[in-house]
Amino acid sequence: MKSWIIKLVKFLAGVFFILIICIMILSLFPKDSVRLRIAIDGHPITALKCHPKYFSKSEKYFRKPAYSIQSRYGYPSFDGSYEVYNFKVQKYVVFNFAEHII
């Protein structure tokens, strides 16, 4: 019985490790970090279909690189108070993290 539990724990740890590696690889590029953010927000199909575009004029305003998705791929925020179309991307070492722009 204990060997079955140990095998299950090892399997789940392996799956978790592979998931973490995939997330880290997706956050290496800004466009992929935007897609990762969309998927984490609960819209994985939208993340696969959308094509984030660099929005150069807004970098002066937000002081960070900004990316936008087409309005047809927009989705409601977590609390439903606004539609999400724009993201700012922050870089830490080699990893990029996207955040919503309100």
Short mmCIF file of N, CA and C in Angstrom, two decimals:
data_model
loop_
_atom_site.label_atom_id
_atom_site.label_comp_id
_atom_site.label_asym_id
_atom_site.label_seq_id
_atom_site.Cartn_x
_atom_site.Cartn_y
_atom_site.Cartn_z
N MET A 1 0.83 -1.20 0.00
CA MET A 1 0.00 0.00 0.00
C MET A 1 0.86 1.26 0.00
N LYS A 2 1.93 1.26 0.81
CA LYS A 2 2.78 2.44 0.88
C LYS A 2 3.53 2.68 -0.43
N SER A 3 3.90 1.61 -1.12
CA SER A 3 4.62 1.79 -2.38
C SER A 3 3.72 2.45 -3.43
N TRP A 4 2.43 2.16 -3.40
CA TRP A 4 1.50 2.79 -4.32
C TRP A 4 1.40 4.29 -4.04
N ILE A 5 1.36 4.67 -2.78
CA ILE A 5 1.29 6.08 -2.40
C ILE A 5 2.57 6.80 -2.79
N ILE A 6 3.71 6.15 -2.58
CA ILE A 6 4.99 6.77 -2.95
C ILE A 6 5.07 6.98 -4.45
N LYS A 7 4.61 6.01 -5.25
CA LYS A 7 4.60 6.15 -6.70
C LYS A 7 3.69 7.29 -7.14
N LEU A 8 2.54 7.41 -6.50
CA LEU A 8 1.61 8.49 -6.82
C LEU A 8 2.22 9.85 -6.50
N VAL A 9 2.87 9.96 -5.35
CA VAL A 9 3.49 11.22 -4.96
C VAL A 9 4.62 11.58 -5.93
N LYS A 10 5.42 10.61 -6.33
CA LYS A 10 6.50 10.86 -7.29
C LYS A 10 5.94 11.30 -8.64
N PHE A 11 4.85 10.66 -9.07
CA PHE A 11 4.23 11.03 -10.33
C PHE A 11 3.70 12.46 -10.29
N LEU A 12 3.00 12.81 -9.21
CA LEU A 12 2.46 14.17 -9.08
C LEU A 12 3.57 15.20 -8.98
N ALA A 13 4.65 14.86 -8.29
CA ALA A 13 5.79 15.78 -8.20
C ALA A 13 6.42 15.99 -9.57
N GLY A 14 6.51 14.94 -10.37
CA GLY A 14 7.04 15.06 -11.73
C GLY A 14 6.17 15.93 -12.61
N VAL A 15 4.87 15.74 -12.53
CA VAL A 15 3.93 16.57 -13.31
C VAL A 15 4.04 18.03 -12.88
N PHE A 16 4.10 18.27 -11.59
CA PHE A 16 4.23 19.64 -11.08
C PHE A 16 5.54 20.27 -11.55
N PHE A 17 6.63 19.52 -11.53
CA PHE A 17 7.93 20.02 -11.98
C PHE A 17 7.89 20.38 -13.46
N ILE A 18 7.30 19.53 -14.28
CA ILE A 18 7.19 19.80 -15.72
C ILE A 18 6.32 21.02 -15.96
N LEU A 19 5.25 21.19 -15.21
CA LEU A 19 4.38 22.36 -15.33
C LEU A 19 5.15 23.64 -14.99
N ILE A 20 5.94 23.62 -13.95
CA ILE A 20 6.73 24.79 -13.57
C ILE A 20 7.75 25.13 -14.66
N ILE A 21 8.40 24.13 -15.23
CA ILE A 21 9.36 24.36 -16.31
C ILE A 21 8.67 24.98 -17.52
N CYS A 22 7.49 24.50 -17.88
CA CYS A 22 6.74 25.06 -19.01
C CYS A 22 6.36 26.51 -18.76
N ILE A 23 5.94 26.82 -17.56
CA ILE A 23 5.58 28.20 -17.22
C ILE A 23 6.81 29.10 -17.30
N MET A 24 7.94 28.61 -16.84
CA MET A 24 9.17 29.41 -16.91
C MET A 24 9.59 29.66 -18.35
N ILE A 25 9.45 28.66 -19.21
CA ILE A 25 9.82 28.82 -20.61
C ILE A 25 8.87 29.81 -21.29
N LEU A 26 7.58 29.76 -20.96
CA LEU A 26 6.62 30.68 -21.57
C LEU A 26 6.86 32.12 -21.13
N SER A 27 7.48 32.33 -20.00
CA SER A 27 7.68 33.70 -19.53
C SER A 27 9.01 34.29 -20.01
N LEU A 28 9.71 33.63 -20.90
CA LEU A 28 10.96 34.18 -21.43
C LEU A 28 10.72 35.28 -22.45
N PHE A 29 9.63 35.21 -23.19
CA PHE A 29 9.33 36.17 -24.24
C PHE A 29 8.09 36.98 -23.85
N PRO A 30 8.08 38.29 -24.13
CA PRO A 30 6.95 39.14 -23.71
C PRO A 30 5.60 38.71 -24.26
N LYS A 31 5.54 38.36 -25.54
CA LYS A 31 4.25 37.95 -26.11
C LYS A 31 3.74 36.67 -25.46
N ASP A 32 4.65 35.76 -25.18
CA ASP A 32 4.24 34.52 -24.53
C ASP A 32 3.83 34.75 -23.08
N SER A 33 4.43 35.75 -22.43
CA SER A 33 4.01 36.04 -21.06
C SER A 33 2.61 36.63 -21.04
N VAL A 34 2.25 37.39 -22.08
CA VAL A 34 0.87 37.89 -22.19
C VAL A 34 -0.09 36.71 -22.37
N ARG A 35 0.27 35.78 -23.22
CA ARG A 35 -0.57 34.60 -23.42
C ARG A 35 -0.68 33.78 -22.14
N LEU A 36 0.42 33.67 -21.42
CA LEU A 36 0.40 32.94 -20.15
C LEU A 36 -0.53 33.62 -19.16
N ARG A 37 -0.50 34.95 -19.11
CA ARG A 37 -1.39 35.69 -18.21
C ARG A 37 -2.86 35.45 -18.57
N ILE A 38 -3.16 35.45 -19.86
CA ILE A 38 -4.53 35.20 -20.30
C ILE A 38 -4.97 33.79 -19.89
N ALA A 39 -4.09 32.82 -20.06
CA ALA A 39 -4.42 31.44 -19.68
C ALA A 39 -4.60 31.31 -18.17
N ILE A 40 -3.75 31.98 -17.39
CA ILE A 40 -3.88 31.93 -15.94
C ILE A 40 -5.18 32.58 -15.49
N ASP A 41 -5.62 33.61 -16.22
CA ASP A 41 -6.88 34.27 -15.89
C ASP A 41 -8.10 33.42 -16.23
N GLY A 42 -7.88 32.26 -16.83
CA GLY A 42 -8.99 31.35 -17.09
C GLY A 42 -9.51 31.34 -18.50
N HIS A 43 -8.71 31.80 -19.46
CA HIS A 43 -9.14 31.84 -20.85
C HIS A 43 -8.08 31.20 -21.75
N PRO A 44 -7.87 29.89 -21.65
CA PRO A 44 -6.79 29.24 -22.41
C PRO A 44 -7.03 29.23 -23.92
N ILE A 45 -8.27 29.14 -24.36
CA ILE A 45 -8.56 29.15 -25.80
C ILE A 45 -8.23 30.52 -26.38
N THR A 46 -8.60 31.57 -25.67
CA THR A 46 -8.26 32.93 -26.10
C THR A 46 -6.75 33.10 -26.15
N ALA A 47 -6.04 32.53 -25.19
CA ALA A 47 -4.58 32.64 -25.17
C ALA A 47 -3.96 32.00 -26.40
N LEU A 48 -4.54 30.92 -26.87
CA LEU A 48 -4.01 30.26 -28.06
C LEU A 48 -4.35 31.00 -29.35
N LYS A 49 -5.53 31.63 -29.39
CA LYS A 49 -6.00 32.28 -30.62
C LYS A 49 -5.47 33.70 -30.80
N CYS A 50 -5.24 34.42 -29.72
CA CYS A 50 -4.89 35.84 -29.84
C CYS A 50 -3.44 36.01 -30.29
N HIS A 51 -3.18 37.19 -30.83
CA HIS A 51 -1.83 37.55 -31.28
C HIS A 51 -1.48 38.89 -30.64
N PRO A 52 -0.82 38.89 -29.48
CA PRO A 52 -0.48 40.15 -28.82
C PRO A 52 0.44 40.99 -29.70
N LYS A 53 0.18 42.28 -29.72
CA LYS A 53 0.99 43.20 -30.52
C LYS A 53 1.62 44.24 -29.60
N TYR A 54 2.86 44.57 -29.91
CA TYR A 54 3.59 45.58 -29.15
C TYR A 54 2.98 46.95 -29.45
N PHE A 55 2.71 47.72 -28.42
CA PHE A 55 2.07 49.02 -28.54
C PHE A 55 3.10 50.07 -28.13
N SER A 56 3.91 50.53 -29.09
CA SER A 56 5.08 51.35 -28.79
C SER A 56 4.73 52.72 -28.20
N LYS A 57 3.63 53.32 -28.61
CA LYS A 57 3.31 54.67 -28.14
C LYS A 57 2.95 54.70 -26.66
N SER A 58 2.47 53.61 -26.13
CA SER A 58 2.07 53.61 -24.72
C SER A 58 3.23 53.35 -23.77
N GLU A 59 4.40 53.02 -24.29
CA GLU A 59 5.54 52.76 -23.41
C GLU A 59 5.95 54.01 -22.65
N LYS A 60 5.82 55.18 -23.29
CA LYS A 60 6.13 56.43 -22.59
C LYS A 60 5.18 56.67 -21.43
N TYR A 61 3.92 56.34 -21.63
CA TYR A 61 2.90 56.59 -20.62
C TYR A 61 3.02 55.63 -19.44
N PHE A 62 3.21 54.35 -19.71
CA PHE A 62 3.25 53.34 -18.65
C PHE A 62 4.65 53.06 -18.13
N ARG A 63 5.66 53.55 -18.83
CA ARG A 63 7.07 53.32 -18.49
C ARG A 63 7.44 51.85 -18.50
N LYS A 64 6.67 51.07 -19.16
CA LYS A 64 6.93 49.63 -19.35
C LYS A 64 6.47 49.28 -20.76
N PRO A 65 7.03 48.24 -21.35
CA PRO A 65 6.51 47.80 -22.66
C PRO A 65 5.05 47.38 -22.53
N ALA A 66 4.24 47.79 -23.47
CA ALA A 66 2.81 47.48 -23.43
C ALA A 66 2.44 46.66 -24.66
N TYR A 67 1.56 45.71 -24.44
CA TYR A 67 1.06 44.85 -25.49
C TYR A 67 -0.45 44.87 -25.45
N SER A 68 -1.07 44.72 -26.63
CA SER A 68 -2.53 44.70 -26.68
C SER A 68 -2.99 43.52 -27.53
N ILE A 69 -4.20 43.08 -27.26
CA ILE A 69 -4.82 42.03 -28.06
C ILE A 69 -6.03 42.65 -28.75
N GLN A 70 -6.49 42.01 -29.80
CA GLN A 70 -7.64 42.52 -30.54
C GLN A 70 -8.87 42.52 -29.63
N SER A 71 -9.77 43.45 -29.91
CA SER A 71 -10.95 43.60 -29.04
C SER A 71 -11.84 42.36 -29.05
N ARG A 72 -11.84 41.61 -30.13
CA ARG A 72 -12.68 40.40 -30.15
C ARG A 72 -12.16 39.32 -29.20
N TYR A 73 -10.88 39.42 -28.80
CA TYR A 73 -10.31 38.47 -27.85
C TYR A 73 -10.32 39.00 -26.42
N GLY A 74 -10.85 40.19 -26.22
CA GLY A 74 -10.93 40.75 -24.88
C GLY A 74 -11.81 39.90 -23.99
N TYR A 75 -11.56 39.97 -22.72
CA TYR A 75 -12.33 39.18 -21.76
C TYR A 75 -12.55 40.01 -20.50
N PRO A 76 -13.60 39.71 -19.73
CA PRO A 76 -13.86 40.49 -18.52
C PRO A 76 -12.81 40.22 -17.45
N SER A 77 -12.53 41.23 -16.67
CA SER A 77 -11.58 41.08 -15.57
C SER A 77 -12.15 40.13 -14.52
N PHE A 78 -11.34 39.82 -13.53
CA PHE A 78 -11.75 38.88 -12.49
C PHE A 78 -13.03 39.34 -11.78
N ASP A 79 -13.10 40.64 -11.49
CA ASP A 79 -14.29 41.15 -10.80
C ASP A 79 -15.37 41.65 -11.76
N GLY A 80 -15.09 41.62 -13.07
CA GLY A 80 -16.08 42.01 -14.06
C GLY A 80 -16.24 43.50 -14.25
N SER A 81 -15.33 44.31 -13.71
CA SER A 81 -15.50 45.76 -13.77
C SER A 81 -14.96 46.37 -15.06
N TYR A 82 -14.16 45.65 -15.83
CA TYR A 82 -13.63 46.18 -17.08
C TYR A 82 -13.24 45.03 -18.00
N GLU A 83 -13.10 45.35 -19.28
CA GLU A 83 -12.64 44.37 -20.27
C GLU A 83 -11.13 44.46 -20.37
N VAL A 84 -10.48 43.33 -20.50
CA VAL A 84 -9.02 43.28 -20.57
C VAL A 84 -8.59 43.19 -22.03
N TYR A 85 -7.86 44.21 -22.50
CA TYR A 85 -7.29 44.23 -23.84
C TYR A 85 -5.80 44.53 -23.81
N ASN A 86 -5.35 45.25 -22.81
CA ASN A 86 -3.98 45.76 -22.77
C ASN A 86 -3.22 45.20 -21.57
N PHE A 87 -1.93 45.00 -21.78
CA PHE A 87 -1.07 44.44 -20.75
C PHE A 87 0.24 45.21 -20.73
N LYS A 88 0.79 45.39 -19.55
CA LYS A 88 2.16 45.90 -19.45
C LYS A 88 3.03 44.74 -19.00
N VAL A 89 4.24 44.71 -19.52
CA VAL A 89 5.14 43.59 -19.28
C VAL A 89 6.35 44.08 -18.51
N GLN A 90 6.59 43.46 -17.37
CA GLN A 90 7.75 43.78 -16.55
C GLN A 90 8.75 42.65 -16.68
N LYS A 91 10.02 43.02 -16.72
CA LYS A 91 11.07 42.02 -16.86
C LYS A 91 11.87 41.93 -15.58
N TYR A 92 12.02 40.72 -15.06
CA TYR A 92 12.86 40.43 -13.91
C TYR A 92 13.89 39.40 -14.34
N VAL A 93 15.14 39.81 -14.35
CA VAL A 93 16.27 39.00 -14.82
C VAL A 93 15.99 38.60 -16.27
N VAL A 94 15.61 37.36 -16.56
CA VAL A 94 15.30 36.96 -17.93
C VAL A 94 13.82 36.64 -18.11
N PHE A 95 13.04 36.70 -17.04
CA PHE A 95 11.63 36.34 -17.11
C PHE A 95 10.76 37.58 -17.23
N ASN A 96 9.68 37.46 -18.01
CA ASN A 96 8.72 38.54 -18.22
C ASN A 96 7.41 38.18 -17.53
N PHE A 97 6.78 39.20 -16.94
CA PHE A 97 5.50 39.02 -16.26
C PHE A 97 4.54 40.08 -16.76
N ALA A 98 3.38 39.65 -17.23
CA ALA A 98 2.38 40.56 -17.78
C ALA A 98 1.34 40.89 -16.72
N GLU A 99 0.88 42.15 -16.75
CA GLU A 99 -0.19 42.62 -15.86
C GLU A 99 -1.22 43.35 -16.69
N HIS A 100 -2.46 43.38 -16.21
CA HIS A 100 -3.51 44.12 -16.91
C HIS A 100 -3.24 45.62 -16.82
N ILE A 101 -3.66 46.32 -17.84
CA ILE A 101 -3.69 47.77 -17.79
C ILE A 101 -5.15 48.18 -17.78
N ILE A 102 -5.53 48.95 -16.79
CA ILE A 102 -6.93 49.39 -16.67
C ILE A 102 -7.14 50.64 -17.50
#
